[in-house]
């Protein structure tokens, strides 16, 4: 961390020319859970029964940097977690985490993928002016990753009248073994990522913006701790409460390997129609992460140098409010005013100053 911060400080302190400079900082956090409130997901699914969802994610980033002309350089710290699963996996995880009895004569198809990364790094971006109405911004990110979880659990669990059978396959790399409690070891990864933005002013009234985050990414770990394991059990009995009385025999390999990781790509396509300056604008937006789509509608108005925007997300049924001026912007919202019940939370704050 100190090396990245020192390099960013040195580069920001030595401009390449005399163009006006601008320092900026930002905080961004967005979390969503398909199956339960985010607070319940964090606390090992402790609470009411979960829904049969497909995924959950959180992206959190702090950034500070400098813009000069069409170039910008920044230092960032990130925390990312993405989980993809099916409904059977969500239900089974909930029952096991809460020590609840499993229904008899039921087949569970288990499919879980986890992608977690704690990183810091540098971002270098360049704005290109293709025409008076079309611009693009390309950014290369350097990642120095300190923690990772990357892999899958697949198979089947069948419950019988007084026992169960399991055939499971586990293959994942990690910094901390959350499943089999292998001692944690320090290791680091390095890699690159690509962000891209397109801004197109179709007319005085209509604009289109495309943002791609982690459109390409590749982080490489050398001698990363990993586990591959197979569970293929005969029947194992339940206790008198209907819960599993023992763990299946697991055979596998724990070792070290070179591994690579890719972050899920996030895209936002938005349009804004404003019939005349000072009039109410109407916008539409589609956000996707790993092909999971959120669609949104918004209204926007500018008065006295301030722009206010109110958006509604159809997937999460969340409301989001944004306010921006010349040097700052703020976005806040979610699907519930009670954060312990919220499944979708978003917070963004940025500030810039010329010098």
Short mmCIF file of C-alpha atoms in Angstrom, two decimals:
data_model
loop_
_atom_site.label_atom_id
_atom_site.label_comp_id
_atom_site.label_asym_id
_atom_site.label_seq_id
_atom_site.Cartn_x
_atom_site.Cartn_y
_atom_site.Cartn_z
CA UNK A 1 0.00 0.00 0.00
CA UNK A 2 2.77 2.43 0.93
CA UNK A 3 4.56 1.88 -2.38
CA UNK A 4 1.43 2.61 -4.45
CA UNK A 5 0.58 5.69 -2.37
CA UNK A 6 4.15 7.02 -2.62
CA UNK A 7 4.24 6.56 -6.39
CA UNK A 8 0.89 8.30 -6.81
CA UNK A 9 2.01 11.21 -4.63
CA UNK A 10 5.20 11.64 -6.63
CA UNK A 11 3.44 11.58 -9.97
CA UNK A 12 0.69 13.98 -8.88
CA UNK A 13 3.24 16.42 -7.53
CA UNK A 14 5.14 16.69 -10.82
CA UNK A 15 2.92 17.90 -13.68
CA UNK A 16 4.11 17.42 -17.22
CA UNK A 17 3.09 20.90 -18.37
CA UNK A 18 1.46 24.13 -17.24
CA UNK A 19 -2.17 23.20 -17.94
CA UNK A 20 -4.66 23.89 -15.10
CA UNK A 21 -4.81 21.11 -12.56
CA UNK A 22 -7.63 19.73 -10.47
CA UNK A 23 -7.47 17.52 -7.39
CA UNK A 24 -10.39 15.15 -6.86
CA UNK A 25 -11.47 12.57 -4.34
CA UNK A 26 -14.40 10.17 -4.29
CA UNK A 27 -16.05 7.46 -2.24
CA UNK A 28 -18.35 4.92 -3.90
CA UNK A 29 -20.23 2.01 -2.36
CA UNK A 30 -22.96 -0.17 -3.84
CA UNK A 31 -24.29 -3.45 -2.45
CA UNK A 32 -27.12 -5.73 -3.54
CA UNK A 33 -28.44 -9.10 -2.39
CA UNK A 34 -30.97 -11.17 -4.32
CA UNK A 35 -31.91 -13.47 -1.44
CA UNK A 36 -32.02 -11.45 1.79
CA UNK A 37 -31.26 -8.08 3.37
CA UNK A 38 -27.57 -7.22 3.10
CA UNK A 39 -27.25 -7.16 6.88
CA UNK A 40 -28.55 -10.74 7.09
CA UNK A 41 -26.16 -11.86 4.37
CA UNK A 42 -23.21 -10.36 6.26
CA UNK A 43 -24.26 -12.12 9.48
CA UNK A 44 -24.22 -15.67 8.06
CA UNK A 45 -27.89 -15.61 6.97
CA UNK A 46 -29.09 -15.39 10.57
CA UNK A 47 -32.76 -14.41 10.38
CA UNK A 48 -35.92 -15.25 8.42
CA UNK A 49 -35.95 -17.65 5.46
CA UNK A 50 -34.18 -16.36 2.36
CA UNK A 51 -35.54 -16.09 -1.17
CA UNK A 52 -34.43 -18.23 -4.10
CA UNK A 53 -32.11 -15.70 -5.71
CA UNK A 54 -29.14 -15.83 -8.06
CA UNK A 55 -26.43 -13.43 -6.93
CA UNK A 56 -25.14 -10.81 -4.51
CA UNK A 57 -22.39 -8.23 -4.87
CA UNK A 58 -20.68 -5.30 -3.22
CA UNK A 59 -18.27 -2.79 -4.76
CA UNK A 60 -16.56 -0.25 -2.52
CA UNK A 61 -13.87 2.19 -3.63
CA UNK A 62 -12.04 5.20 -2.27
CA UNK A 63 -10.02 7.27 -4.73
CA UNK A 64 -7.92 10.41 -4.77
CA UNK A 65 -6.21 11.87 -7.80
CA UNK A 66 -5.40 14.71 -10.12
CA UNK A 67 -6.74 15.78 -13.50
CA UNK A 68 -4.68 17.90 -15.88
CA UNK A 69 -6.02 18.63 -19.31
CA UNK A 70 -7.28 15.38 -20.80
CA UNK A 71 -5.18 13.23 -18.45
CA UNK A 72 -5.88 12.02 -14.93
CA UNK A 73 -3.92 9.95 -12.44
CA UNK A 74 -5.34 8.52 -9.22
CA UNK A 75 -4.69 6.19 -6.31
CA UNK A 76 -7.52 3.88 -5.20
CA UNK A 77 -8.42 1.31 -2.57
CA UNK A 78 -11.09 -1.27 -3.41
CA UNK A 79 -13.15 -4.00 -1.76
CA UNK A 80 -15.11 -6.25 -4.13
CA UNK A 81 -17.22 -9.34 -3.50
CA UNK A 82 -19.41 -11.13 -6.04
CA UNK A 83 -21.29 -14.38 -5.43
CA UNK A 84 -23.28 -16.32 -7.99
CA UNK A 85 -25.51 -19.23 -6.99
CA UNK A 86 -28.83 -20.95 -7.63
CA UNK A 87 -31.96 -21.18 -5.51
CA UNK A 88 -31.13 -24.63 -4.11
CA UNK A 89 -27.76 -23.38 -2.88
CA UNK A 90 -29.31 -20.36 -1.17
CA UNK A 91 -31.95 -22.50 0.59
CA UNK A 92 -29.45 -25.16 1.68
CA UNK A 93 -26.96 -22.58 2.97
CA UNK A 94 -29.71 -20.90 5.01
CA UNK A 95 -30.84 -24.17 6.63
CA UNK A 96 -27.30 -25.26 7.48
CA UNK A 97 -26.19 -21.85 8.78
CA UNK A 98 -29.20 -21.70 11.11
CA UNK A 99 -29.03 -25.37 12.22
CA UNK A 100 -32.52 -26.03 10.84
CA UNK A 101 -33.81 -29.46 9.77
CA UNK A 102 -33.56 -30.31 6.10
CA UNK A 103 -36.76 -31.43 4.35
CA UNK A 104 -36.86 -35.17 3.67
CA UNK A 105 -36.57 -36.75 0.21
CA UNK A 106 -35.24 -33.60 -1.39
CA UNK A 107 -32.52 -33.20 -4.03
CA UNK A 108 -30.43 -30.03 -3.86
CA UNK A 109 -28.33 -29.03 -6.87
CA UNK A 110 -25.45 -27.03 -5.42
CA UNK A 111 -23.77 -24.38 -7.56
CA UNK A 112 -21.82 -21.57 -5.91
CA UNK A 113 -19.14 -19.29 -7.38
CA UNK A 114 -17.27 -16.73 -5.29
CA UNK A 115 -15.11 -13.84 -6.52
CA UNK A 116 -13.61 -11.64 -3.79
CA UNK A 117 -10.74 -9.16 -4.02
CA UNK A 118 -9.20 -6.57 -1.71
CA UNK A 119 -6.86 -4.34 -3.68
CA UNK A 120 -5.25 -0.97 -4.12
CA UNK A 121 -3.59 0.59 -7.12
CA UNK A 122 -3.21 3.37 -9.64
CA UNK A 123 -5.50 4.51 -12.43
CA UNK A 124 -4.29 6.40 -15.50
CA UNK A 125 -6.97 7.86 -17.80
CA UNK A 126 -7.03 9.79 -21.07
CA UNK A 127 -9.97 11.70 -22.58
CA UNK A 128 -10.28 11.58 -26.38
CA UNK A 129 -12.33 14.11 -28.39
CA UNK A 130 -13.55 12.37 -31.53
CA UNK A 131 -15.94 15.15 -32.61
CA UNK A 132 -17.79 18.05 -30.99
CA UNK A 133 -20.55 15.62 -30.00
CA UNK A 134 -18.58 12.44 -29.22
CA UNK A 135 -15.95 11.84 -26.56
CA UNK A 136 -14.43 8.77 -24.95
CA UNK A 137 -12.37 8.15 -21.84
CA UNK A 138 -10.03 5.21 -21.48
CA UNK A 139 -8.50 4.20 -18.18
CA UNK A 140 -5.89 1.59 -17.27
CA UNK A 141 -5.92 0.35 -13.68
CA UNK A 142 -2.98 -1.31 -11.95
CA UNK A 143 -4.06 -3.66 -9.14
CA UNK A 144 -2.01 -4.72 -6.14
CA UNK A 145 -4.23 -7.32 -4.46
CA UNK A 146 -3.78 -8.38 -0.84
CA UNK A 147 -6.75 -10.73 -0.30
CA UNK A 148 -8.68 -13.01 -2.62
CA UNK A 149 -11.27 -15.75 -2.81
CA UNK A 150 -11.86 -17.23 -6.23
CA UNK A 151 -13.48 -20.56 -7.03
CA UNK A 152 -16.56 -22.76 -6.93
CA UNK A 153 -18.52 -25.45 -5.09
CA UNK A 154 -20.69 -27.77 -7.21
CA UNK A 155 -22.56 -31.01 -6.79
CA UNK A 156 -25.66 -32.53 -5.26
CA UNK A 157 -27.05 -33.18 -1.79
CA UNK A 158 -29.93 -35.65 -1.45
CA UNK A 159 -31.90 -35.93 1.79
CA UNK A 160 -33.55 -39.23 2.70
CA UNK A 161 -35.95 -40.07 5.51
CA UNK A 162 -33.27 -40.29 8.22
CA UNK A 163 -30.01 -39.57 6.40
CA UNK A 164 -28.49 -37.77 3.46
CA UNK A 165 -26.06 -38.33 0.59
CA UNK A 166 -23.68 -35.76 -0.89
CA UNK A 167 -21.49 -35.58 -3.96
CA UNK A 168 -19.65 -32.25 -3.99
CA UNK A 169 -16.64 -30.78 -5.77
CA UNK A 170 -14.71 -27.84 -4.31
CA UNK A 171 -11.99 -25.93 -6.15
CA UNK A 172 -10.90 -22.50 -4.97
CA UNK A 173 -7.94 -20.24 -4.29
CA UNK A 174 -7.96 -17.97 -1.27
CA UNK A 175 -6.12 -15.84 1.22
CA UNK A 176 -8.28 -17.16 4.08
CA UNK A 177 -9.89 -20.60 3.96
CA UNK A 178 -13.49 -20.00 5.06
CA UNK A 179 -14.65 -23.58 4.42
CA UNK A 180 -11.94 -25.90 5.75
CA UNK A 181 -10.11 -23.56 8.16
CA UNK A 182 -6.64 -23.79 6.65
CA UNK A 183 -4.25 -21.33 8.37
CA UNK A 184 -4.11 -17.95 6.62
CA UNK A 185 -0.96 -17.08 4.69
CA UNK A 186 0.18 -13.77 3.22
CA UNK A 187 0.34 -13.52 -0.55
CA UNK A 188 -0.11 -10.77 -3.12
CA UNK A 189 -1.32 -10.50 -6.67
CA UNK A 190 -0.76 -7.96 -9.42
CA UNK A 191 -2.71 -7.18 -12.54
CA UNK A 192 -4.35 -4.73 -14.91
CA UNK A 193 -7.88 -3.60 -15.69
CA UNK A 194 -9.60 -1.45 -18.29
CA UNK A 195 -12.43 1.09 -17.83
CA UNK A 196 -14.05 2.84 -20.77
CA UNK A 197 -16.59 5.69 -21.06
CA UNK A 198 -18.41 7.00 -24.13
CA UNK A 199 -20.27 10.33 -24.18
CA UNK A 200 -22.49 11.09 -27.18
CA UNK A 201 -24.56 14.26 -27.51
CA UNK A 202 -27.04 13.19 -30.16
CA UNK A 203 -28.82 16.56 -30.19
CA UNK A 204 -29.31 19.59 -27.97
CA UNK A 205 -32.00 17.63 -26.12
CA UNK A 206 -30.76 14.02 -26.16
CA UNK A 207 -27.53 12.49 -24.82
CA UNK A 208 -26.28 8.91 -24.42
CA UNK A 209 -23.58 7.69 -22.02
CA UNK A 210 -21.95 4.27 -21.74
CA UNK A 211 -19.73 3.42 -18.77
CA UNK A 212 -17.77 0.19 -18.54
CA UNK A 213 -16.01 -0.72 -15.31
CA UNK A 214 -13.60 -3.65 -15.23
CA UNK A 215 -14.52 -4.24 -18.86
CA UNK A 216 -11.27 -6.19 -18.98
CA UNK A 217 -9.34 -7.33 -15.91
CA UNK A 218 -6.61 -9.81 -15.09
CA UNK A 219 -4.94 -10.26 -11.70
CA UNK A 220 -2.18 -12.83 -11.31
CA UNK A 221 -1.24 -14.61 -8.08
CA UNK A 222 1.95 -16.64 -7.73
CA UNK A 223 2.10 -19.54 -5.26
CA UNK A 224 -1.45 -18.87 -4.08
CA UNK A 225 -2.94 -21.19 -1.46
CA UNK A 226 -5.69 -23.41 -2.87
CA UNK A 227 -7.85 -26.41 -2.06
CA UNK A 228 -9.48 -28.97 -4.29
CA UNK A 229 -11.68 -31.49 -2.54
CA UNK A 230 -14.35 -34.10 -3.24
CA UNK A 231 -17.11 -35.22 -0.87
CA UNK A 232 -18.76 -38.49 -1.87
CA UNK A 233 -20.58 -39.86 1.12
CA UNK A 234 -22.61 -42.87 1.96
CA UNK A 235 -25.68 -42.16 4.06
CA UNK A 236 -25.12 -40.14 7.23
CA UNK A 237 -27.84 -40.02 9.87
CA UNK A 238 -29.76 -37.05 11.23
CA UNK A 239 -30.10 -36.44 14.96
CA UNK A 240 -33.43 -36.34 16.80
CA UNK A 241 -33.99 -32.70 15.79
CA UNK A 242 -33.62 -33.48 12.10
CA UNK A 243 -30.24 -31.78 11.70
CA UNK A 244 -27.10 -33.39 10.28
CA UNK A 245 -25.26 -35.30 12.99
CA UNK A 246 -21.85 -35.59 11.31
CA UNK A 247 -19.78 -34.16 8.45
CA UNK A 248 -19.03 -36.11 5.27
CA UNK A 249 -15.57 -37.50 4.69
CA UNK A 250 -13.64 -35.11 2.46
CA UNK A 251 -10.63 -36.08 0.36
CA UNK A 252 -8.62 -33.51 -1.50
CA UNK A 253 -5.46 -31.52 -1.98
CA UNK A 254 -4.20 -28.40 -0.28
CA UNK A 255 -1.26 -26.69 -1.92
CA UNK A 256 0.08 -23.72 -3.84
CA UNK A 257 -0.46 -22.79 -7.47
CA UNK A 258 -0.20 -19.87 -9.85
CA UNK A 259 -3.69 -18.52 -10.37
CA UNK A 260 -5.43 -15.71 -12.24
CA UNK A 261 -8.60 -13.82 -11.37
CA UNK A 262 -11.00 -11.66 -13.35
CA UNK A 263 -13.46 -9.23 -11.85
CA UNK A 264 -17.10 -9.18 -13.06
CA UNK A 265 -17.62 -6.46 -15.65
CA UNK A 266 -20.05 -3.65 -14.77
CA UNK A 267 -21.76 -1.59 -17.49
CA UNK A 268 -24.15 1.34 -17.33
CA UNK A 269 -25.99 2.60 -20.43
CA UNK A 270 -28.00 5.77 -19.85
CA UNK A 271 -29.94 8.30 -21.89
CA UNK A 272 -31.25 11.74 -20.93
CA UNK A 273 -33.85 13.78 -22.77
CA UNK A 274 -34.20 17.47 -21.81
CA UNK A 275 -36.59 19.35 -24.13
CA UNK A 276 -35.06 22.77 -23.32
CA UNK A 277 -32.57 24.31 -20.89
CA UNK A 278 -34.11 24.62 -17.43
CA UNK A 279 -36.85 22.10 -18.24
CA UNK A 280 -37.40 18.78 -16.51
CA UNK A 281 -35.32 16.00 -18.05
CA UNK A 282 -36.37 12.35 -18.35
CA UNK A 283 -33.77 9.59 -18.27
CA UNK A 284 -33.54 5.84 -18.67
CA UNK A 285 -30.70 3.64 -17.48
CA UNK A 286 -29.65 0.01 -17.66
CA UNK A 287 -26.99 -1.29 -15.27
CA UNK A 288 -25.54 -4.78 -15.55
CA UNK A 289 -23.02 -6.81 -13.59
CA UNK A 290 -21.99 -10.14 -15.07
CA UNK A 291 -25.14 -10.00 -17.25
CA UNK A 292 -27.51 -9.42 -14.31
CA UNK A 293 -29.57 -6.40 -15.38
CA UNK A 294 -31.07 -3.52 -13.42
CA UNK A 295 -33.36 -1.11 -15.28
CA UNK A 296 -34.08 2.40 -14.01
CA UNK A 297 -36.08 5.52 -14.85
CA UNK A 298 -35.21 9.01 -13.63
CA UNK A 299 -36.23 12.65 -13.69
CA UNK A 300 -33.67 15.44 -13.57
CA UNK A 301 -33.72 19.20 -13.21
CA UNK A 302 -31.06 21.93 -13.06
CA UNK A 303 -31.55 25.18 -11.19
CA UNK A 304 -29.08 27.75 -9.96
CA UNK A 305 -26.07 25.64 -10.90
CA UNK A 306 -27.34 22.58 -9.02
CA UNK A 307 -28.66 19.44 -10.68
CA UNK A 308 -31.05 17.15 -8.83
CA UNK A 309 -31.94 13.66 -10.01
CA UNK A 310 -34.41 11.08 -8.71
CA UNK A 311 -34.17 7.48 -9.97
CA UNK A 312 -36.28 4.36 -9.48
CA UNK A 313 -34.80 0.87 -9.87
CA UNK A 314 -37.35 -1.67 -11.11
CA UNK A 315 -35.39 -4.74 -9.99
CA UNK A 316 -34.73 -3.74 -6.39
CA UNK A 317 -37.65 -1.28 -6.14
CA UNK A 318 -35.20 1.25 -4.75
CA UNK A 319 -35.22 5.06 -4.88
CA UNK A 320 -31.99 6.98 -5.40
CA UNK A 321 -31.41 10.71 -5.12
CA UNK A 322 -28.47 12.59 -6.66
CA UNK A 323 -27.35 16.19 -6.23
CA UNK A 324 -24.41 17.71 -8.10
CA UNK A 325 -22.86 21.13 -8.48
CA UNK A 326 -19.69 22.52 -9.96
CA UNK A 327 -17.28 20.80 -7.58
CA UNK A 328 -19.22 18.06 -5.82
CA UNK A 329 -21.75 15.31 -6.32
CA UNK A 330 -23.73 13.12 -3.94
CA UNK A 331 -25.85 10.04 -4.56
CA UNK A 332 -27.73 8.20 -1.84
CA UNK A 333 -30.51 5.65 -1.85
CA UNK A 334 -31.79 2.13 -1.52
CA UNK A 335 -34.90 0.01 -1.33
CA UNK A 336 -35.58 0.60 2.39
CA UNK A 337 -35.13 3.41 4.90
CA UNK A 338 -34.22 0.75 7.48
CA UNK A 339 -30.69 -0.29 6.58
CA UNK A 340 -31.11 -3.63 8.36
CA UNK A 341 -33.88 -4.50 5.86
CA UNK A 342 -32.27 -3.05 2.73
CA UNK A 343 -31.25 -5.34 -0.13
CA UNK A 344 -29.90 -2.55 -2.32
CA UNK A 345 -27.80 0.33 -0.97
CA UNK A 346 -25.82 2.90 -2.93
CA UNK A 347 -23.69 5.80 -1.74
CA UNK A 348 -21.42 8.01 -3.84
CA UNK A 349 -19.64 11.21 -2.86
CA UNK A 350 -17.08 13.16 -4.86
CA UNK A 351 -15.35 16.52 -4.60
CA UNK A 352 -12.86 18.36 -6.81
CA UNK A 353 -10.91 21.60 -6.55
CA UNK A 354 -8.80 23.46 -9.10
CA UNK A 355 -5.37 24.83 -8.18
#
